[in-house]
Tab-separated table of C-alpha atoms in Angstrom:
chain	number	residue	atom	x	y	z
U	1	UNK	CA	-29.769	-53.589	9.171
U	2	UNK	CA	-31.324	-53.338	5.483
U	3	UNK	CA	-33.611	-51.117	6.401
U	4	UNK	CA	-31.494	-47.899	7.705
U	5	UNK	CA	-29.188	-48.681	4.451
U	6	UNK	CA	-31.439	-46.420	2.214
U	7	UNK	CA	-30.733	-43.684	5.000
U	8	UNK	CA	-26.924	-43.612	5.003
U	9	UNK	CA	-27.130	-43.882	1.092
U	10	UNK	CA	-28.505	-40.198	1.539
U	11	UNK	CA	-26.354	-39.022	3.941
U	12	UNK	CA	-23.748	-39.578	1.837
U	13	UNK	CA	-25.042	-38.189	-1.401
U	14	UNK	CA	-25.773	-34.875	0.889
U	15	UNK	CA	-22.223	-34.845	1.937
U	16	UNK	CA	-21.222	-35.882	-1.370
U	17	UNK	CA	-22.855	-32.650	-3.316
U	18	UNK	CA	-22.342	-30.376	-0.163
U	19	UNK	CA	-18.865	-30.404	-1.121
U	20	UNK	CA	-19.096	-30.690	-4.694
U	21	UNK	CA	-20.920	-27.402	-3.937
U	22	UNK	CA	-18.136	-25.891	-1.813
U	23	UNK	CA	-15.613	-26.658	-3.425
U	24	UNK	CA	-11.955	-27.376	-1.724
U	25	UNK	CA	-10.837	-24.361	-0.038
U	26	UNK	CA	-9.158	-21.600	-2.105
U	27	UNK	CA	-5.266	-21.649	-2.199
U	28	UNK	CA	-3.900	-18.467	-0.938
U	29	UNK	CA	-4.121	-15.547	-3.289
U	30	UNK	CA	-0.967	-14.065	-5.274
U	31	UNK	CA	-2.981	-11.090	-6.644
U	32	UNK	CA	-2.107	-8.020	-5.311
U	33	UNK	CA	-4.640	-5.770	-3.081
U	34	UNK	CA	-4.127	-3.005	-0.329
U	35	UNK	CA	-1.698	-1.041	-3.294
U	36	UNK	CA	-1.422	2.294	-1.544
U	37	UNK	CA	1.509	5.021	-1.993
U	38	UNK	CA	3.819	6.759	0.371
U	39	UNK	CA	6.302	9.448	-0.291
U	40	UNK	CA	10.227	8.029	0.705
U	41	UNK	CA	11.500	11.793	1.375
U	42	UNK	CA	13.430	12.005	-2.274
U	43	UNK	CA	12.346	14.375	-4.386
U	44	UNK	CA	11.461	12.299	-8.077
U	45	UNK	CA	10.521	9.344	-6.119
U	46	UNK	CA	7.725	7.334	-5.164
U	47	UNK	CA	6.615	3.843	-2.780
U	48	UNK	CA	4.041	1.352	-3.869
U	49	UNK	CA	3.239	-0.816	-1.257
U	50	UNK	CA	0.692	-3.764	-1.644
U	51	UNK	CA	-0.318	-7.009	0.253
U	52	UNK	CA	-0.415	-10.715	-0.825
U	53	UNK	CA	-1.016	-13.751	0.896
U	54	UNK	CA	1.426	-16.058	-0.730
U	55	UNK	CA	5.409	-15.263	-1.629
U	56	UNK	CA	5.706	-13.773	-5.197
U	57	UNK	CA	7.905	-11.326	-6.591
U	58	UNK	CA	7.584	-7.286	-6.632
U	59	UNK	CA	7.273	-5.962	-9.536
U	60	UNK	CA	5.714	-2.173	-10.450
U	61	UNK	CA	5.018	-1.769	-14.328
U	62	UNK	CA	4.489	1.839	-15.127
U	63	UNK	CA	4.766	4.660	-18.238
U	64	UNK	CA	3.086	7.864	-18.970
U	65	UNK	CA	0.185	6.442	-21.221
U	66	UNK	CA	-3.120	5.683	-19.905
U	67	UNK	CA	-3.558	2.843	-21.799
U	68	UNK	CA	-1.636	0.547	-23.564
U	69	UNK	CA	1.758	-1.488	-22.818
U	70	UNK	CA	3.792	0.491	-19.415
U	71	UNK	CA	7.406	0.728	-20.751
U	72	UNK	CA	9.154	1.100	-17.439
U	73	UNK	CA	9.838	-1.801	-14.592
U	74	UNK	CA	11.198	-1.428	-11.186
U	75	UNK	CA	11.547	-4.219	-8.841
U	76	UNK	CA	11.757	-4.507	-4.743
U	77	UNK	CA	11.026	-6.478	-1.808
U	78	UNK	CA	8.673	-8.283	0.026
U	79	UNK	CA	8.730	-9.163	4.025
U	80	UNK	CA	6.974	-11.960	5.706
U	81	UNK	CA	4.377	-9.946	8.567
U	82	UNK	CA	2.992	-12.550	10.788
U	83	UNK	CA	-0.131	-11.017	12.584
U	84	UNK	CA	-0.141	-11.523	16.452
U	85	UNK	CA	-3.677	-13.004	16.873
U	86	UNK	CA	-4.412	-16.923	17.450
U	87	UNK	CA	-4.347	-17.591	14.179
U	88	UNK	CA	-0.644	-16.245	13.354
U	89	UNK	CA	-2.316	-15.312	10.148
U	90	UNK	CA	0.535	-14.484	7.218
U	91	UNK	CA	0.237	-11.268	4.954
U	92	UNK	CA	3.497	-10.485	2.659
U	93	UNK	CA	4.085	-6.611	2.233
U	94	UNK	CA	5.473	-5.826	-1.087
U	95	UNK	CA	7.772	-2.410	-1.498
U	96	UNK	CA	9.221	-0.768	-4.393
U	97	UNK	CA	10.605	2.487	-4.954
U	98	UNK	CA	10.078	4.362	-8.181
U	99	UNK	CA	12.949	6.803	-9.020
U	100	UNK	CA	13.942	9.272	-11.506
U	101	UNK	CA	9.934	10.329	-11.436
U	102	UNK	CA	9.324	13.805	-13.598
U	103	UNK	CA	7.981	16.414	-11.479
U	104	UNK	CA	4.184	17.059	-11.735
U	105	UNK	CA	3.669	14.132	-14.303
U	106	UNK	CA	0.837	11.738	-14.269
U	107	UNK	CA	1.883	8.302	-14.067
U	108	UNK	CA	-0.120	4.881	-14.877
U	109	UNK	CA	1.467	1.688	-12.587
U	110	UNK	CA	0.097	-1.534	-11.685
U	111	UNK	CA	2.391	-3.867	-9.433
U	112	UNK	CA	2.191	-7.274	-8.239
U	113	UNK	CA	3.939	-10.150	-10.609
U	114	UNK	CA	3.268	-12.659	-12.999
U	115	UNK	CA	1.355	-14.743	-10.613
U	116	UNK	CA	-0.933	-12.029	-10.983
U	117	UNK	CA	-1.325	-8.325	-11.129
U	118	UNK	CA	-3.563	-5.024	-9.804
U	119	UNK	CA	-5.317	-3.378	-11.577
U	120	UNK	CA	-4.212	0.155	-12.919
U	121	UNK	CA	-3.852	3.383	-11.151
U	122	UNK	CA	-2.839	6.566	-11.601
U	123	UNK	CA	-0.523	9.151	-9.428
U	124	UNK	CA	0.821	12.617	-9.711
U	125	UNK	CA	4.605	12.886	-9.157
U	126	UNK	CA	5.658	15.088	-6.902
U	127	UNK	CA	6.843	18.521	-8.016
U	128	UNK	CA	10.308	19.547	-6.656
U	129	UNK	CA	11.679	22.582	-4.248
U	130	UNK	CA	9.635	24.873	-2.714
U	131	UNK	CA	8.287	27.381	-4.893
U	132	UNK	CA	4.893	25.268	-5.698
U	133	UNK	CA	1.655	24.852	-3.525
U	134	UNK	CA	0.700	21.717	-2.320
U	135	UNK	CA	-2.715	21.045	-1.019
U	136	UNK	CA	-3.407	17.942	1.361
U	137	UNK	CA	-6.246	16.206	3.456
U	138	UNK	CA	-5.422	15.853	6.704
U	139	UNK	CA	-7.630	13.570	9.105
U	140	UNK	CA	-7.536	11.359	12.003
U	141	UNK	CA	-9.535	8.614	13.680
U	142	UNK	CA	-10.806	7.052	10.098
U	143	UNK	CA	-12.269	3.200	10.777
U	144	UNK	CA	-13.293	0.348	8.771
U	145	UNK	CA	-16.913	0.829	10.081
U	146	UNK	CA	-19.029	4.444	9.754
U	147	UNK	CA	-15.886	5.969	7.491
U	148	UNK	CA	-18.170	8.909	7.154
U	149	UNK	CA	-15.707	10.967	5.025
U	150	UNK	CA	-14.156	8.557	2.685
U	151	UNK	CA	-16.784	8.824	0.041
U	152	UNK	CA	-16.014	12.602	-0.275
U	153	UNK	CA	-12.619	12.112	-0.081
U	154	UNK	CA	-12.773	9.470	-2.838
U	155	UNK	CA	-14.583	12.251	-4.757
U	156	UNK	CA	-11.999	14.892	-4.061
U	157	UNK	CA	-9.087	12.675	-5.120
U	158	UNK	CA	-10.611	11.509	-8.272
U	159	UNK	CA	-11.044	15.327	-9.183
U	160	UNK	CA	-7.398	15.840	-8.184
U	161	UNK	CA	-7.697	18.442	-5.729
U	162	UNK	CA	-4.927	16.893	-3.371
U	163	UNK	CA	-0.631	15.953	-3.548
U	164	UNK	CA	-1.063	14.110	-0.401
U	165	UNK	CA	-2.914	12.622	2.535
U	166	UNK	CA	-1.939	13.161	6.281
U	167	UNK	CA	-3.850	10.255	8.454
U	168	UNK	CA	-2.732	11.950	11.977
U	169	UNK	CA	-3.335	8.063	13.541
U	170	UNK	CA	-6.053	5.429	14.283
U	171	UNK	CA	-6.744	3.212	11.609
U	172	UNK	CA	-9.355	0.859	11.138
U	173	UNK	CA	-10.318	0.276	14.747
U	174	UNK	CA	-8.225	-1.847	14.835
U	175	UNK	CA	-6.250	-3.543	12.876
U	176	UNK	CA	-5.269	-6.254	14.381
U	177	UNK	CA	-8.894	-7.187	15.098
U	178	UNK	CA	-10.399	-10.364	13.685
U	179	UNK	CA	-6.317	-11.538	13.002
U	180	UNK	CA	-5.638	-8.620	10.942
U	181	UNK	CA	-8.694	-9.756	8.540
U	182	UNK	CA	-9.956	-5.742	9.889
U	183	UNK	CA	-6.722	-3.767	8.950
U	184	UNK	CA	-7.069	-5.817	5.293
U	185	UNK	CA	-10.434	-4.408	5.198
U	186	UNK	CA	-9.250	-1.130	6.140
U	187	UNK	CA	-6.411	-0.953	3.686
U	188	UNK	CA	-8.752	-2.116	0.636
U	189	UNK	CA	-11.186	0.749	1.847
U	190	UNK	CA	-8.531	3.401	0.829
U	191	UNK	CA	-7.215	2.223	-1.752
U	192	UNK	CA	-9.203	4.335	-4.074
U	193	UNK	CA	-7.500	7.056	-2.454
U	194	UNK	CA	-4.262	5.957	-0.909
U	195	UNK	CA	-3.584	4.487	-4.720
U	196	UNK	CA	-3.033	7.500	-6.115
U	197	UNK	CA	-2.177	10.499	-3.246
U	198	UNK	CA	1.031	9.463	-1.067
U	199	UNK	CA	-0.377	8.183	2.006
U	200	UNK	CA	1.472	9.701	4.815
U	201	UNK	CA	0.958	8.372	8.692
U	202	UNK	CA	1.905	8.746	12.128
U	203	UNK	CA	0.670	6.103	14.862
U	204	UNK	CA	-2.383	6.428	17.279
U	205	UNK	CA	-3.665	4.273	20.495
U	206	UNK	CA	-5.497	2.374	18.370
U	207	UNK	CA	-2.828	0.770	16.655
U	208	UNK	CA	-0.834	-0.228	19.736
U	209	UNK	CA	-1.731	-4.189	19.678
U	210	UNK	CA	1.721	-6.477	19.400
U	211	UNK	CA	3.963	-3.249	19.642
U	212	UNK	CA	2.156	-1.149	16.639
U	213	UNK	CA	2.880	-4.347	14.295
U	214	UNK	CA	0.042	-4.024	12.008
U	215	UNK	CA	1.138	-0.341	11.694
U	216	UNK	CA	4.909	-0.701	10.975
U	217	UNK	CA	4.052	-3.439	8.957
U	218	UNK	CA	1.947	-1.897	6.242
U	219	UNK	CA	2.998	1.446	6.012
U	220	UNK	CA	6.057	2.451	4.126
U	221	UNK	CA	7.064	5.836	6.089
U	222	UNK	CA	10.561	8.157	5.116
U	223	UNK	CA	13.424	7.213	7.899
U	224	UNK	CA	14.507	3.972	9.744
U	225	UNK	CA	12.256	4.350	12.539
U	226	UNK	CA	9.066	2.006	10.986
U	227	UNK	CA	7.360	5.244	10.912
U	228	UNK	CA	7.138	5.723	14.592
U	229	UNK	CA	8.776	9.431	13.812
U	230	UNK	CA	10.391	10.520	10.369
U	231	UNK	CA	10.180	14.168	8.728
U	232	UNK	CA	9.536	15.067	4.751
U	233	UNK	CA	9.411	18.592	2.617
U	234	UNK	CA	6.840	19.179	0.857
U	235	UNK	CA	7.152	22.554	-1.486
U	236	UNK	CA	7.574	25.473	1.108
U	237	UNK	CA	6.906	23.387	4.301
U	238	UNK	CA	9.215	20.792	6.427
U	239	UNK	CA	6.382	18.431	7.805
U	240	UNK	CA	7.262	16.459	10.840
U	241	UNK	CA	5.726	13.395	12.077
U	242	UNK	CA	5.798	11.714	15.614
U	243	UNK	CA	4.256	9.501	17.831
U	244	UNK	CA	2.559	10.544	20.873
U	245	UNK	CA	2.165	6.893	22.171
U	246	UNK	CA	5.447	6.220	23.281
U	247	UNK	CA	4.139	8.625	25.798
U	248	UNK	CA	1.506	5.959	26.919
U	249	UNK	CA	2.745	2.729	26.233
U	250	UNK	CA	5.835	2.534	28.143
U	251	UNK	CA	5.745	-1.156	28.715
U	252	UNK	CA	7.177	-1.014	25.032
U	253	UNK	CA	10.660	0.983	25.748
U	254	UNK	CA	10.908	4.077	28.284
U	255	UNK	CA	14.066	4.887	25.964
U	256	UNK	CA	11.817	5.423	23.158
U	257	UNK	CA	10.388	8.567	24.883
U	258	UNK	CA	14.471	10.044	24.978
U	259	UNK	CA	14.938	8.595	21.377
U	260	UNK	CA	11.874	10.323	19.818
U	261	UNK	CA	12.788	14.271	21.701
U	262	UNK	CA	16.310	14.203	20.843
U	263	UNK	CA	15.741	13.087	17.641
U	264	UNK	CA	12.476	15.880	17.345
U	265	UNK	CA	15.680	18.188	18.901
U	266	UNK	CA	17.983	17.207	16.021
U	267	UNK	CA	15.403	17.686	12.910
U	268	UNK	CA	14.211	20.884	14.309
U	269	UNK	CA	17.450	22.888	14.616
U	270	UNK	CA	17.832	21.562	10.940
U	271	UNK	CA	14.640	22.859	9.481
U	272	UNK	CA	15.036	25.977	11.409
U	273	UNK	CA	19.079	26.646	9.801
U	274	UNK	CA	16.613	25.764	6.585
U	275	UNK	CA	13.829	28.417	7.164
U	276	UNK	CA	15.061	29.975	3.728
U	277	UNK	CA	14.021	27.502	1.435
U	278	UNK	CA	11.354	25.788	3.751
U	279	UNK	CA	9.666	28.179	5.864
U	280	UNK	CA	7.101	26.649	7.480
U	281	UNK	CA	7.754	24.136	10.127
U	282	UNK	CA	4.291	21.777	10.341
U	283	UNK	CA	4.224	18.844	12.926
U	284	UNK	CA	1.393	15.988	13.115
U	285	UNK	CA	1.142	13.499	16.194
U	286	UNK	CA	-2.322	11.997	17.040
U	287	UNK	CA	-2.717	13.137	20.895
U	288	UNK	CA	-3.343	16.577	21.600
U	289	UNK	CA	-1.527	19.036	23.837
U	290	UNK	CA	-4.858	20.932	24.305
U	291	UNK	CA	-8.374	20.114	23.843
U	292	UNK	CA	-12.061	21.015	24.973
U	293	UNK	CA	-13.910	18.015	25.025
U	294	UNK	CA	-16.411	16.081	27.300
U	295	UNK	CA	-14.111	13.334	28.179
U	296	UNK	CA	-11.072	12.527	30.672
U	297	UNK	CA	-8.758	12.207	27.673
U	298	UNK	CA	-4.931	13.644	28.076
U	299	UNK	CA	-5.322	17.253	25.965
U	300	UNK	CA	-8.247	17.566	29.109
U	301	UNK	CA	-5.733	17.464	31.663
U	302	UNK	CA	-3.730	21.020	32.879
U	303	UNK	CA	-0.472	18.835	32.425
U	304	UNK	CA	-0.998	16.711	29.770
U	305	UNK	CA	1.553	14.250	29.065
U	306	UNK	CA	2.184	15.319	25.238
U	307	UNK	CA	2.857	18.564	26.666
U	308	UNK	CA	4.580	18.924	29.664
U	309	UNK	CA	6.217	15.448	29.225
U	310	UNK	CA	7.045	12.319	31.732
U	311	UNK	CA	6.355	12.791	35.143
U	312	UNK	CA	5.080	16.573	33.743
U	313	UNK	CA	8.331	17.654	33.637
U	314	UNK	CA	10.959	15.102	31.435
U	315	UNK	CA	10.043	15.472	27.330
U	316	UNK	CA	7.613	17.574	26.729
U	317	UNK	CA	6.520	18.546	23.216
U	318	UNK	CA	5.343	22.403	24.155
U	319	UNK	CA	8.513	24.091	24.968
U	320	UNK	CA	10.096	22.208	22.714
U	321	UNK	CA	7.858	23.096	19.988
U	322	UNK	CA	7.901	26.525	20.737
U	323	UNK	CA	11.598	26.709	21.316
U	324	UNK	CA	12.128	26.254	17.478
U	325	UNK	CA	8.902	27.825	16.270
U	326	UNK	CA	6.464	25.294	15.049
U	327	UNK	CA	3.820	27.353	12.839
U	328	UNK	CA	1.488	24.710	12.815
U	329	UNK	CA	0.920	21.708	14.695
U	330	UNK	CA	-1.972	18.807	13.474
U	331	UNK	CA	-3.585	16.398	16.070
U	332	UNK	CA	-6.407	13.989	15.999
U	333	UNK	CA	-8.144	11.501	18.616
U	334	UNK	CA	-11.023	13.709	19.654
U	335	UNK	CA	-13.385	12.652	17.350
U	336	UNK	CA	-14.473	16.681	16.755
U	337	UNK	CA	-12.807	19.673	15.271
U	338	UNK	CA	-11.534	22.293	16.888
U	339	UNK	CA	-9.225	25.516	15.998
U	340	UNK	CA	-6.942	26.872	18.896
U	341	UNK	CA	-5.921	30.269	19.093
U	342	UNK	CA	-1.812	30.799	18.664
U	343	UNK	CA	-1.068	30.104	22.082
U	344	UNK	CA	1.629	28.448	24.355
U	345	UNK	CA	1.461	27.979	28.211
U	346	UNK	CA	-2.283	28.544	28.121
U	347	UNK	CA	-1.838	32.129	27.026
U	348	UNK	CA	-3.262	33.049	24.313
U	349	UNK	CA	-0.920	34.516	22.003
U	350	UNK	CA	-2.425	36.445	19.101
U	351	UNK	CA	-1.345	38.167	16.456
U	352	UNK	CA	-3.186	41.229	16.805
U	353	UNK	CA	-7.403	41.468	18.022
U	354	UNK	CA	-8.176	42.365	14.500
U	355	UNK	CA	-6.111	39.446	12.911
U	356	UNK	CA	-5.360	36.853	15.067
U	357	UNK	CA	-3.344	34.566	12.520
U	358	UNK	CA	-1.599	37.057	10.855
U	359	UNK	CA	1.868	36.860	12.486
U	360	UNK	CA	0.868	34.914	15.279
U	361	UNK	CA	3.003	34.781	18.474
U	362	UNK	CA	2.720	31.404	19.177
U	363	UNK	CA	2.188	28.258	17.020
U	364	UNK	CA	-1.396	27.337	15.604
U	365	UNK	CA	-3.185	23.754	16.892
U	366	UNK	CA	-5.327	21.583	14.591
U	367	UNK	CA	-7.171	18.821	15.989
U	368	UNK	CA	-9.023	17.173	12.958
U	369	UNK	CA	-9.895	13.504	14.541
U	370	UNK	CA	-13.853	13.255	12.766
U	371	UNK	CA	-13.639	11.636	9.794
U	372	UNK	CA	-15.511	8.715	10.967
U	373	UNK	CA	-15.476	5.622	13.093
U	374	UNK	CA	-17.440	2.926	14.907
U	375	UNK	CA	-16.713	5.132	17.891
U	376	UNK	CA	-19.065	7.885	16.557
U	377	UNK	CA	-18.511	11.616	17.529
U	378	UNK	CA	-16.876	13.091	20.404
U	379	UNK	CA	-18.985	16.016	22.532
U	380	UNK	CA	-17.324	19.014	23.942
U	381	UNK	CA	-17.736	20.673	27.047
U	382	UNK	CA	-20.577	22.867	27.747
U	383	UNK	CA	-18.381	26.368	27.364
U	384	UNK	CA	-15.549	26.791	25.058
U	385	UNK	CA	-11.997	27.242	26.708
U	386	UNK	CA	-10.700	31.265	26.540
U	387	UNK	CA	-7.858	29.468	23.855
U	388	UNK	CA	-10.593	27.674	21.802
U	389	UNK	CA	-10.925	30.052	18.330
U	390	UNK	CA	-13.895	26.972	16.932
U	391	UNK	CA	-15.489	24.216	17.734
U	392	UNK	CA	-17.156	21.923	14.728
U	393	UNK	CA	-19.123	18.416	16.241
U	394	UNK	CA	-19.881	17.047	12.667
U	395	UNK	CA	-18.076	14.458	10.652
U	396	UNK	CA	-15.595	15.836	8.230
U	397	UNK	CA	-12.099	16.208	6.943
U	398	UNK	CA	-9.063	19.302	7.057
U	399	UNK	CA	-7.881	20.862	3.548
U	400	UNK	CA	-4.410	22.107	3.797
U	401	UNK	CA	-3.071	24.783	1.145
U	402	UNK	CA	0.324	25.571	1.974
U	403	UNK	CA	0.183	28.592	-0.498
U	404	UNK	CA	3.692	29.616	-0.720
U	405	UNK	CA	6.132	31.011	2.194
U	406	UNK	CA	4.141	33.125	4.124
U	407	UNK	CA	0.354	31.886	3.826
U	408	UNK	CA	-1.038	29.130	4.605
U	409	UNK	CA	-5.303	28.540	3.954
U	410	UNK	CA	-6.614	26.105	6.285
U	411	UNK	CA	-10.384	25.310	6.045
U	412	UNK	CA	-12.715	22.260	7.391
U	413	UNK	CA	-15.276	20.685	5.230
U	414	UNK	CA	-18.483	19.018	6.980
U	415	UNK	CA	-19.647	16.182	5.894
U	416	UNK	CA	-22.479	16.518	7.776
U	417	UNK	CA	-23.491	19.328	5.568
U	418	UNK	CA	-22.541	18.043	1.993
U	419	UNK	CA	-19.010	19.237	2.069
U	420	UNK	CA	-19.900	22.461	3.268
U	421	UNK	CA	-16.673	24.498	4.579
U	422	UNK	CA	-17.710	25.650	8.226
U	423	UNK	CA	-13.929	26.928	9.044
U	424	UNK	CA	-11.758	29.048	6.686
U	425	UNK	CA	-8.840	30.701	7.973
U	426	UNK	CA	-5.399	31.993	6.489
U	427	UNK	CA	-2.100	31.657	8.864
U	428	UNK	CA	0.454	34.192	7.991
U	429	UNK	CA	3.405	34.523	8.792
U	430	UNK	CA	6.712	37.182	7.882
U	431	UNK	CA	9.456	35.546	5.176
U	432	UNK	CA	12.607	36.624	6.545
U	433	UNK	CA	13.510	37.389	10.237
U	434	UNK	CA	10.861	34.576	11.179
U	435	UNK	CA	12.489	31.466	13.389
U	436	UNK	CA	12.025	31.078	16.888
U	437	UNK	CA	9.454	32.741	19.186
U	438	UNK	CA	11.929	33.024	22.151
């Protein structure tokens, strides 16, 4: 027995320094990460949204000065979100709302609470009404892994060339993976961005794990629908966003389908008795009615559910659209860009040969879904469709200028190519007699 005492005497010390060397396990974290922004639909106002793993108070410090103590305090909420992967793992989602912002003024914030706070960031507020010019990104289909345009995006936002971000759905691919420990990845990724530009969202496929929780839970959308479908103005433009997945997913709530049209019913017979002050009518939702690419995706089908509806005949999104005159309508998912011609019912529905987008006949389709994923790029079919204007199979990102009534300047930047623009094209469309294409 004396002899194999020297032995467990070392196994000991081993075990002994091993965890002198690890240490205990860290206690969950009360510092604040994942800070991104969302706009909450009134004008002067602002969201700051932010994760913690442990139940502190919300607090956003903020002033005008870059440096120095922040002067102003506003205080919110947190809510417990309890992922739905084997581990149950626990994230609290801290909200508050900024009011009484000045419009166009830079603002310094950092939120979080005494147990510990982020550090500093900066935001534009805002301006009000719609004689101003916003300019956005607009994007789909953006994961944790290959996020080919974020760098360039992170570029463009530090430079200030945006008001706000439109992510037309799929996020992180996915975030539930990994319990959620993906979607906190995800959410740190942008937060150089999504820090400083109101964040806006609308839902894809990829988010559809435990009924879209990770989504609803960490995005602060306008409306009381967990930003399943909510609508904003932005200067001269009423910008409507909707999910295409209740579409798909119908193990979820058939009635969410009805909910959604009437509702899309409601908001546009509102914006169009508002075409004076907000002309353009702009709608994002992640499937597209239409598309040209190599796969056996919806847009590829003749009757594609986002268009022609349930059964191809109960809620579909084309005759509604076109019903109430949608100028412009954003989609991602194909992991490709491609411009449409104005067009409804598979006619083409130009403007004139000569100028196609000046005072089109039919509403103008966007599908901007390459910004980068693990998924890589999507190919299109051998021959472009008679209704296809461009096709772009490079990673990149959409600018939106929304110029002032009448124009709007839509171009697509390759990232492929160092940010080279390989689409530029102005919509235009007349002020005043301009509502429905009926």
């Amino acid at each position: 027995m004396c002899s194999f005492r020297p032995c467990w005497t070392c196994c000991y010390l081993l075990l002994f320094f091993s965890l002198e060397v690890r240490g205990s396990p860290k206690p969950p974290s009360a510092a604040p990460e994942q800070v991104h922004l969302s706009y909450p639909g009134e004008p002067g106002s602002m969201t700051v949204t932010w994760t913690t793993r442990v139940p502190v108070p919300s607090e956003v410090q903020y002033g005008l000065q870059p440096s120095g103590p922040l002067p102003f305090q506003a205080r919110g909420t947190f809510s417990l979100f309890v992922d739905g992967g084997i581990l149950r793992r626990k994230l609290y989602i801290h909200r508050v709302t900024l009011q009484g912002l000045l419009p166009g003024v830079q603002y310094v914030y950092r939120c979080g609470s005494a147990q510990g706070w982020s550090r500093r960031f900066r935001f534009r507020a805002l301006k009000k009404g719609p004689h101003w010019s916003p300019r956005l990104a607009v994007f789909g289909d953006l994961g944790a892994d290959n996020p080919r345009a974020l760098p360039r995006l992170r570029r463009d936002t530090q430079q200030g060339m945006y008001d706000a971000i439109l992510h037309v759905g799929d996020f992180a691919y996915n975030m539930d993976q990994d319990n959620a420990r993906v979607g906190d990845r995800f959410m740190k990724l942008i937060e150089p961005v999504a820090a400083s530009l109101p964040y806006m969202t609308c839902p894809g496929n990829h988010e559809e794990r435990y009924n879209f929780s990770n989504y609803k839970a960490r995005f602060s959308m306008p409306g009381n629908t967990e930003g399943l479908w909510y609508s904003w103005d932005l200067g001269p433009a009423h910008i409507i966003s909707l999910s295409t997945e209740v579409y798909f997913f119908l193990h979820y709530g058939r009635h969410l389908v009805e909910r959604q049209f009437h509702w899309l019913e409601s908001d546009l017979q509102k914006a169009n008795k508002n075409r004076a002050v907000q002309p353009w009518i702009i709608t994002m939702g992640h499937r597209p009615m239409y598309c040209s690419n190599a796969d056996l995706d919806d847009c590829t089908w003749h009757e594609s559910k986002v268009r022609k509806g349930l059964r191809g005949k109960f809620y579909g999104l084309e005759d509604l659209f076109y019903k109430y005159g949608v100028d412009l309508q954003l989609w991602a998912h194909e992991h490709s860009y491609e411009r449409l011609w104005p067009i409804y019912n598979y006619q083409v529905l130009n403007g004139s040969q000569e100028m196609p987008y000046t005072h089109p006949r039919g509403p103008v389709h966007i599908i901007t879904g390459s910004a980068g994923c693990e998924e890589l790029l999507t190919p299109f079919t051998l021959f472009p469709r008679p209704w296809s204007a461009l096709r772009v199979k490079e990673y990149g990102y959409t600018r939106l200028h929304i110029l002032n009534g009448t124009h709007v300047h839509i171009q697509q930047v390759s990232d492929d190519q160092d940010g080279k623009i390989v689409d530029d094209v102005w919509v235009v469309r007349p002020l005043l007699g301009r509502m429905m294409y009926l």
